[in-house]
Structure formats: structure tokens, C-alpha cells
Short mmCIF file of N, CA and C in Angstrom, two decimals:
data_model
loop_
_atom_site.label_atom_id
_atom_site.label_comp_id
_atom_site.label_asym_id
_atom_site.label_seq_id
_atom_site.Cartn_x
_atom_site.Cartn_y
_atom_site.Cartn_z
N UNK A 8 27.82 62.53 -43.44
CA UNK A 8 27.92 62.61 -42.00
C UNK A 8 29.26 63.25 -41.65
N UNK A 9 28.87 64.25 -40.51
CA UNK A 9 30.60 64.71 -40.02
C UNK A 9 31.33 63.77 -39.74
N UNK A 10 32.96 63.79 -40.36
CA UNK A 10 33.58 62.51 -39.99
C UNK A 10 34.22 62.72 -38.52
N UNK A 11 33.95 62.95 -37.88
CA UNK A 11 34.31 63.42 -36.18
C UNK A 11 33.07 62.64 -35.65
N UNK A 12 32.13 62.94 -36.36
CA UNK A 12 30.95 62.05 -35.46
C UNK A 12 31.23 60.56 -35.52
N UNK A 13 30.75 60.67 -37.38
CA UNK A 13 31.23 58.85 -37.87
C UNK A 13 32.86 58.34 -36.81
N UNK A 14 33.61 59.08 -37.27
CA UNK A 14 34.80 58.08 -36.21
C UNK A 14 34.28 57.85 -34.66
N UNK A 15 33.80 58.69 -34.39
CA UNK A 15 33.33 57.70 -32.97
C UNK A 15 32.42 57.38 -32.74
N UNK A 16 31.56 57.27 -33.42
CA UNK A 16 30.57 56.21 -33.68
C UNK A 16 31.18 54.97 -34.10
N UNK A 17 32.14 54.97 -35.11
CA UNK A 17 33.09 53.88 -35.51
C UNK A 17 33.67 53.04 -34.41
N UNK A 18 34.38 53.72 -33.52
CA UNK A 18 34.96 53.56 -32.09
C UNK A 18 34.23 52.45 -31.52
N UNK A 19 32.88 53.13 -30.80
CA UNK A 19 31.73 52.79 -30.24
C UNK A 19 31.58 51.48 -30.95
N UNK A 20 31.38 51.29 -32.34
CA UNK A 20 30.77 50.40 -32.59
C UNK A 20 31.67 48.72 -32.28
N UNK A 21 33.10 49.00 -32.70
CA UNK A 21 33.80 48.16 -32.55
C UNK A 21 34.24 47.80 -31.02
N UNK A 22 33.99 48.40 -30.09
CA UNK A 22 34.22 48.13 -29.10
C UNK A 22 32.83 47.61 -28.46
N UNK A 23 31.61 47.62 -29.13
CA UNK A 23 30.37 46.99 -28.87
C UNK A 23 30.45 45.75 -29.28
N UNK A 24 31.50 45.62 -30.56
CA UNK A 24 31.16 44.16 -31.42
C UNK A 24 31.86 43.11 -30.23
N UNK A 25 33.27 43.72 -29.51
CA UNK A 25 33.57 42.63 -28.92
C UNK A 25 33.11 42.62 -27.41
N UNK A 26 32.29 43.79 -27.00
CA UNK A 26 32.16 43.63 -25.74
C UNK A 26 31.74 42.44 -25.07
N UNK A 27 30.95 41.64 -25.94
CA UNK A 27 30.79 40.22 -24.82
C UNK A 27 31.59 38.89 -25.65
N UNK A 28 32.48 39.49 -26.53
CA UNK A 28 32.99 38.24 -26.71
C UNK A 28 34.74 38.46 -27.61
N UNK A 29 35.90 38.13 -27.22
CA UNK A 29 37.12 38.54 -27.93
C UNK A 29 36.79 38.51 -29.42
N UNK A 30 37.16 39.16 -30.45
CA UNK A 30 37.30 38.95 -31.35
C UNK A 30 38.53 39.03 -32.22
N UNK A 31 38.92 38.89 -33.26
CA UNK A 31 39.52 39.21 -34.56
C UNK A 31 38.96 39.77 -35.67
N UNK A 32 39.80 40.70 -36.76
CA UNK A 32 39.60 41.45 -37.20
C UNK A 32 38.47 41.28 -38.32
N UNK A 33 38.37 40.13 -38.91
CA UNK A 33 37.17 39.49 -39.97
C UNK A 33 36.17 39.54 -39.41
N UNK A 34 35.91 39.06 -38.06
CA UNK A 34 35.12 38.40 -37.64
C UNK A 34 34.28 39.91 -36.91
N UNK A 35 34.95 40.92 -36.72
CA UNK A 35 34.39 42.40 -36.03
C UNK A 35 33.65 42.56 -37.46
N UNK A 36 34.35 42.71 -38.48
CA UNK A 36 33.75 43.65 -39.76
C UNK A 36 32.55 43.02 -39.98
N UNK A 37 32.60 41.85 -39.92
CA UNK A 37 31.47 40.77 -40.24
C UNK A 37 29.87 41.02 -39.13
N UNK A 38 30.46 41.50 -38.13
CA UNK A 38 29.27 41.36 -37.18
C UNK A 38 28.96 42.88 -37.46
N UNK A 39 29.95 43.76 -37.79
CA UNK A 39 29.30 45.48 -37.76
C UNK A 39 28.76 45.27 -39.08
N UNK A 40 28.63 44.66 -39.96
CA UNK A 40 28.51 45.04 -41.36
C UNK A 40 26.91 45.29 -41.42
N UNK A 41 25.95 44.25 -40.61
CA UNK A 41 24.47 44.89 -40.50
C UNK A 41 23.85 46.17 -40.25
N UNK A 42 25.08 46.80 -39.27
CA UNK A 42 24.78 48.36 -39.09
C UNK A 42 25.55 49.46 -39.79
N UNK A 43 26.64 48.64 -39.99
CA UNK A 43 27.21 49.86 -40.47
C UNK A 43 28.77 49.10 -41.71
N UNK A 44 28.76 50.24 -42.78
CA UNK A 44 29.63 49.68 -43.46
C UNK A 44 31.10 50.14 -43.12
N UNK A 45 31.84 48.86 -42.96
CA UNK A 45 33.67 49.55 -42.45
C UNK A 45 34.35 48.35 -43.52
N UNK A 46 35.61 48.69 -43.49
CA UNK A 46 36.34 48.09 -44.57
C UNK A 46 37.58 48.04 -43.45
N UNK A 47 38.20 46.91 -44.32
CA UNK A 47 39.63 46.62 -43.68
C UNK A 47 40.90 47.69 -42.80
N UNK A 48 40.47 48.48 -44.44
CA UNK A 48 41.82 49.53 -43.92
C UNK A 48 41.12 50.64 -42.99
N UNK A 49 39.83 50.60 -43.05
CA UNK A 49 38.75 51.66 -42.14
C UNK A 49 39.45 50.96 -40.16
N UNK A 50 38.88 49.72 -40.60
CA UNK A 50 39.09 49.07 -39.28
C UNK A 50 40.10 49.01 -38.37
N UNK A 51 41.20 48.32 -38.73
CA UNK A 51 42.72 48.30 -38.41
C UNK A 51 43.53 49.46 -38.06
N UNK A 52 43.10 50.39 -38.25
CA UNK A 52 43.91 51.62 -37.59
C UNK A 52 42.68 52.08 -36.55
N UNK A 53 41.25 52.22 -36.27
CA UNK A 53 40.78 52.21 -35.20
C UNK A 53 40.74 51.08 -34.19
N UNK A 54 41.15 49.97 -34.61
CA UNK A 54 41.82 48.73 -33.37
C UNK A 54 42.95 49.37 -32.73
N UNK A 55 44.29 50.08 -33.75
CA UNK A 55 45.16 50.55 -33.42
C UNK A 55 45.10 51.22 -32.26
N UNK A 56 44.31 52.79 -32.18
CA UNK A 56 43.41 53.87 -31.57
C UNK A 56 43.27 53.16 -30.66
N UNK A 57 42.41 51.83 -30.74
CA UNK A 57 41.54 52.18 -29.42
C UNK A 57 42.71 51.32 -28.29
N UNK A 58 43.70 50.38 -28.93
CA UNK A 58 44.64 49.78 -27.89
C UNK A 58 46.11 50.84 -27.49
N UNK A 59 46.11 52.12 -27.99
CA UNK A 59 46.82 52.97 -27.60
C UNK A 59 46.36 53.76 -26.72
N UNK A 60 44.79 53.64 -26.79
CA UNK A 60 44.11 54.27 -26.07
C UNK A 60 44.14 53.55 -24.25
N UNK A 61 44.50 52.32 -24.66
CA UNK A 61 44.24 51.35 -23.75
C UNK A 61 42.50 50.81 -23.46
N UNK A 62 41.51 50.55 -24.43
CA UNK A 62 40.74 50.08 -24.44
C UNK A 62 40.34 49.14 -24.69
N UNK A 63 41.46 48.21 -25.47
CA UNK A 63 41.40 47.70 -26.38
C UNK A 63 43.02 46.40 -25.91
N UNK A 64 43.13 45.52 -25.52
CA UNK A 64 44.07 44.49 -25.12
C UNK A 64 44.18 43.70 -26.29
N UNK A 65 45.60 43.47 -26.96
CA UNK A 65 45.57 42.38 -28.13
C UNK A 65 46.48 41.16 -27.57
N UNK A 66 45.89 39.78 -28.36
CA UNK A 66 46.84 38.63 -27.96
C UNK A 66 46.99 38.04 -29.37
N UNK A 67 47.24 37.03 -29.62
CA UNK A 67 47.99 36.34 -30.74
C UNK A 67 47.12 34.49 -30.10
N UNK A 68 47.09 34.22 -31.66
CA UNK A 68 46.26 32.68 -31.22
C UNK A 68 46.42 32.25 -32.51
N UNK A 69 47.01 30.67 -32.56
CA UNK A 69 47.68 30.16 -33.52
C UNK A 69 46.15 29.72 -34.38
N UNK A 70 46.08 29.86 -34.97
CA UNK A 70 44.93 29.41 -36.31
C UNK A 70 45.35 29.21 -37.54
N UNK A 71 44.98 28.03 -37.94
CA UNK A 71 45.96 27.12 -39.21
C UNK A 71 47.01 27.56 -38.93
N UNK A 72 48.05 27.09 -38.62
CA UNK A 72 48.60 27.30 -38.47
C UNK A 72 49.88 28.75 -38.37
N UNK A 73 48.89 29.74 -38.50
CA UNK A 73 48.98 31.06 -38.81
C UNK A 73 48.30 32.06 -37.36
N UNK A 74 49.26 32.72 -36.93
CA UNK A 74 49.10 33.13 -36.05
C UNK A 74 47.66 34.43 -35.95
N UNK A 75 46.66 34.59 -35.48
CA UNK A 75 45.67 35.59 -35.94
C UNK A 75 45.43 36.87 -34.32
N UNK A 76 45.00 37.69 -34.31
CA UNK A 76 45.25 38.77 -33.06
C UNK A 76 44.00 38.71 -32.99
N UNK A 77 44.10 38.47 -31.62
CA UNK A 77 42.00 38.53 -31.03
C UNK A 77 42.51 40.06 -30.27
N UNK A 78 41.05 40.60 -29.83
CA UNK A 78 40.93 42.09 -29.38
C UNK A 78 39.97 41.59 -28.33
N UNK A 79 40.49 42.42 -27.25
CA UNK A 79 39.85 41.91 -25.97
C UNK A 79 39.21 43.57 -25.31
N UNK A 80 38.09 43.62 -24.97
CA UNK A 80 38.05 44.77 -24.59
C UNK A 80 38.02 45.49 -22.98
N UNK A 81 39.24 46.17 -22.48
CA UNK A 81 39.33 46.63 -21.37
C UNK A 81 38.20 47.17 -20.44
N UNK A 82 38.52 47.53 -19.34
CA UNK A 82 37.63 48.60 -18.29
C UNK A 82 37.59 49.79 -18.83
N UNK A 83 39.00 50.55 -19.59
CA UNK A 83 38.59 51.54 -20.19
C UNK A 83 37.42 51.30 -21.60
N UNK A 84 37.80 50.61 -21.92
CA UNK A 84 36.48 50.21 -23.07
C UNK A 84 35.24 50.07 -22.75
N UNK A 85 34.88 49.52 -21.72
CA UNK A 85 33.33 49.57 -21.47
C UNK A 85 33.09 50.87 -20.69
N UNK A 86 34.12 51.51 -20.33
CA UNK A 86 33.94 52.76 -19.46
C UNK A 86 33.50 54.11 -20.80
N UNK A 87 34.19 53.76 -22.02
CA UNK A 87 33.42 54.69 -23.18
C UNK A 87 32.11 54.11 -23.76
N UNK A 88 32.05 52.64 -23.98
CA UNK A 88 30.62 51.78 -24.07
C UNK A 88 29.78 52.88 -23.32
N UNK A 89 29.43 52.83 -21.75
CA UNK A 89 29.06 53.53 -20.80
C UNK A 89 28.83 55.32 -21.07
N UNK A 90 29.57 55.87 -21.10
CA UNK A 90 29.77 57.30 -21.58
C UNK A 90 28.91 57.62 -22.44
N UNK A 91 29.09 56.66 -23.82
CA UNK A 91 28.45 56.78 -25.24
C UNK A 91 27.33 56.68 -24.78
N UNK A 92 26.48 55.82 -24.15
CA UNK A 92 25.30 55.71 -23.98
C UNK A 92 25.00 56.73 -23.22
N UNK A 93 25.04 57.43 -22.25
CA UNK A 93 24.82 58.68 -21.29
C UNK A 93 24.60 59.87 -22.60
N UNK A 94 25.84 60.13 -23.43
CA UNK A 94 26.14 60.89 -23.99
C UNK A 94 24.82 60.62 -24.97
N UNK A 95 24.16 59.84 -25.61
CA UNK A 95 23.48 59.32 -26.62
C UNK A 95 22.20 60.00 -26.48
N UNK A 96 22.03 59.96 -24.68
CA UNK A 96 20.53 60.51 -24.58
C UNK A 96 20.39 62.14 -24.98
N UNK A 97 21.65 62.35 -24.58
CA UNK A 97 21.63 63.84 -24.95
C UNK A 97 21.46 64.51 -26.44
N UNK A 98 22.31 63.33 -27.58
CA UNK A 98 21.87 63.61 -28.86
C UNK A 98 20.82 63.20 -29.59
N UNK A 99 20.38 61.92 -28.80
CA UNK A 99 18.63 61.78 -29.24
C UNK A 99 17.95 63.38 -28.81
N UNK A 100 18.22 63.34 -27.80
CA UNK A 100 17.03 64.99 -27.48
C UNK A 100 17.28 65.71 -28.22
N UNK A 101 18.66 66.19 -28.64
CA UNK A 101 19.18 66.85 -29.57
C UNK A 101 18.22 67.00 -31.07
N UNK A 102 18.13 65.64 -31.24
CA UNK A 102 17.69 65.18 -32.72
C UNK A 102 16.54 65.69 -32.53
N UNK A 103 15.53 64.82 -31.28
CA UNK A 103 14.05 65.50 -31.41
C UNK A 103 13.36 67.19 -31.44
N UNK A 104 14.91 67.65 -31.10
CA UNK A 104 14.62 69.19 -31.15
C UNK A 104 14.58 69.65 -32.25
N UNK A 105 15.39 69.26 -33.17
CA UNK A 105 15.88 70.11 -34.44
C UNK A 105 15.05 69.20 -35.24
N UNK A 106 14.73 67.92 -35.09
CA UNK A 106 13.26 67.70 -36.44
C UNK A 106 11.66 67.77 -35.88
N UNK A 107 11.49 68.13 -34.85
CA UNK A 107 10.24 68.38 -34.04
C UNK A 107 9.46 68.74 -35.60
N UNK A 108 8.10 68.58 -35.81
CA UNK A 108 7.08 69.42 -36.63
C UNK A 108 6.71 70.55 -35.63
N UNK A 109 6.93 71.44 -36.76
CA UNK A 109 6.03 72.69 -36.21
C UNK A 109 4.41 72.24 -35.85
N UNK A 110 3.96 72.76 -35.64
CA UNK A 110 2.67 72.77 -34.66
C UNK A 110 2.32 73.63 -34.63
N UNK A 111 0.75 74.28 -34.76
CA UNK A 111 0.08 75.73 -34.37
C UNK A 111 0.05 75.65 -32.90
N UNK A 112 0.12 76.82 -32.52
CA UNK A 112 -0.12 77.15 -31.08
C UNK A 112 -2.10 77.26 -31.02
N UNK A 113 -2.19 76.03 -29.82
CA UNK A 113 -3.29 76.17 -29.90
C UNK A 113 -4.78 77.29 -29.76
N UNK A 114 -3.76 78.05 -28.84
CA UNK A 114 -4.96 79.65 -28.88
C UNK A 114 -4.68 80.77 -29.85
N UNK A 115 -3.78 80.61 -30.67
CA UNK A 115 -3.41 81.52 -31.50
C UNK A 115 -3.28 81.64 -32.95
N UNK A 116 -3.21 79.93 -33.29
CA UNK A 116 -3.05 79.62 -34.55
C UNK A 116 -1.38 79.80 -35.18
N UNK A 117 -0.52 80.12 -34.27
CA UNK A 117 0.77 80.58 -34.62
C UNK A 117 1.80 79.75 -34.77
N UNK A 118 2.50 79.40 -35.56
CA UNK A 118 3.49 78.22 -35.50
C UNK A 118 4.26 78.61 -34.44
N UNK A 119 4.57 77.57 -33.36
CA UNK A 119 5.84 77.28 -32.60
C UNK A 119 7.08 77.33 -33.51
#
């Protein structure tokens, strides 16, 4: 896959994992891992991205006593959530164009 696509699809995805609920960084990889495979060091620099981006709000929350960073996701974050999906319909059509089956033309016998 082009990695221009995959990274924001990557984007997308992590900002889907927390859209209805804060998360931390285990706990994102853990919920994307059904769709898609990301790894630690994959992850942590697109958290980075997306809170420089300002999409992305971090806080700190004491767990065992060890401090852990939940990711909260902004207005700009659901405002690319939003986008992606608009944008999505356009590359589904996309897709159905370029794997369509040929087909005879029905009065002619001629492939489309």
C-alpha cells in the first residue's frame, strides 16, 4: 500500500479508536489491532502528529502508581473523522471504477 495513503488511514484510524471514549496508548493499539496492524513505535509518533496538529489533547492520570497519558480527541479531530468520511465516498467510487468487470455492450457484443 502507498505509505501516504496507509499514514492517513493510520491517522483516521486512531482518532476513530478514541472518538467516543479517552484513551491511552495500549489500550488504542489494542482496539485497532482487529483492523489494522500498528506497533508501538508506529503509534506514538502519530499521537505526536495528531496533538501538534491540535487534534488530539493529552492529560496525565496516575495509574499504579505510575503516571499514564490518556488522548482526548478535539473538534479538530472529529472535523478530519468528518472529512475522511466525505472524502471516502469519493475513493469507494474511485475503487468501483478501476475494478468494474468489463461487460459486452449489449447491441454490439463489444467490451466496455
Amino acid at each position: 500500500m502507498d505509505a501516504q495513503i496507509k499514514r492517513g488511514l493510520l491517522d483516521v484510524c486512531v482518532l476513530a479508536a478514541i472518538k467516543q471514549e479517552d484513551s491511552y496508548g495500549y489500550q488504542i493499539i489494542k482496539d485497532i489491532k482487529p483492523y489494522i496492524e500498528i506497533s508501538e513505535s508506529t503509534l506514538y509518533p502519530i499521537l505526536r502528529r495528531l496533538e501538534n496538529a491540535a487534534m488530539l489533547m493529552v492529560y496525565s492520570v496516575e495509574h499504579n502508581g505510575r503516571l499514564r497519558k490518556y488522548y482526548h480527541i478535539t473538534s479538530a479531530g472529529l472535523d478530519r473523522l468528518k472529512a475522511f468520511s466525505e472524502e471516502w465516498q469519493e475513493l469507494t467510487a474511485i475503487y468501483r471504477y478501476v475494478t468494474r468487470e468489463e461487460q459486452p455492450n449489449d447491441k454490439t457484443g463489444i467490451f466496455k
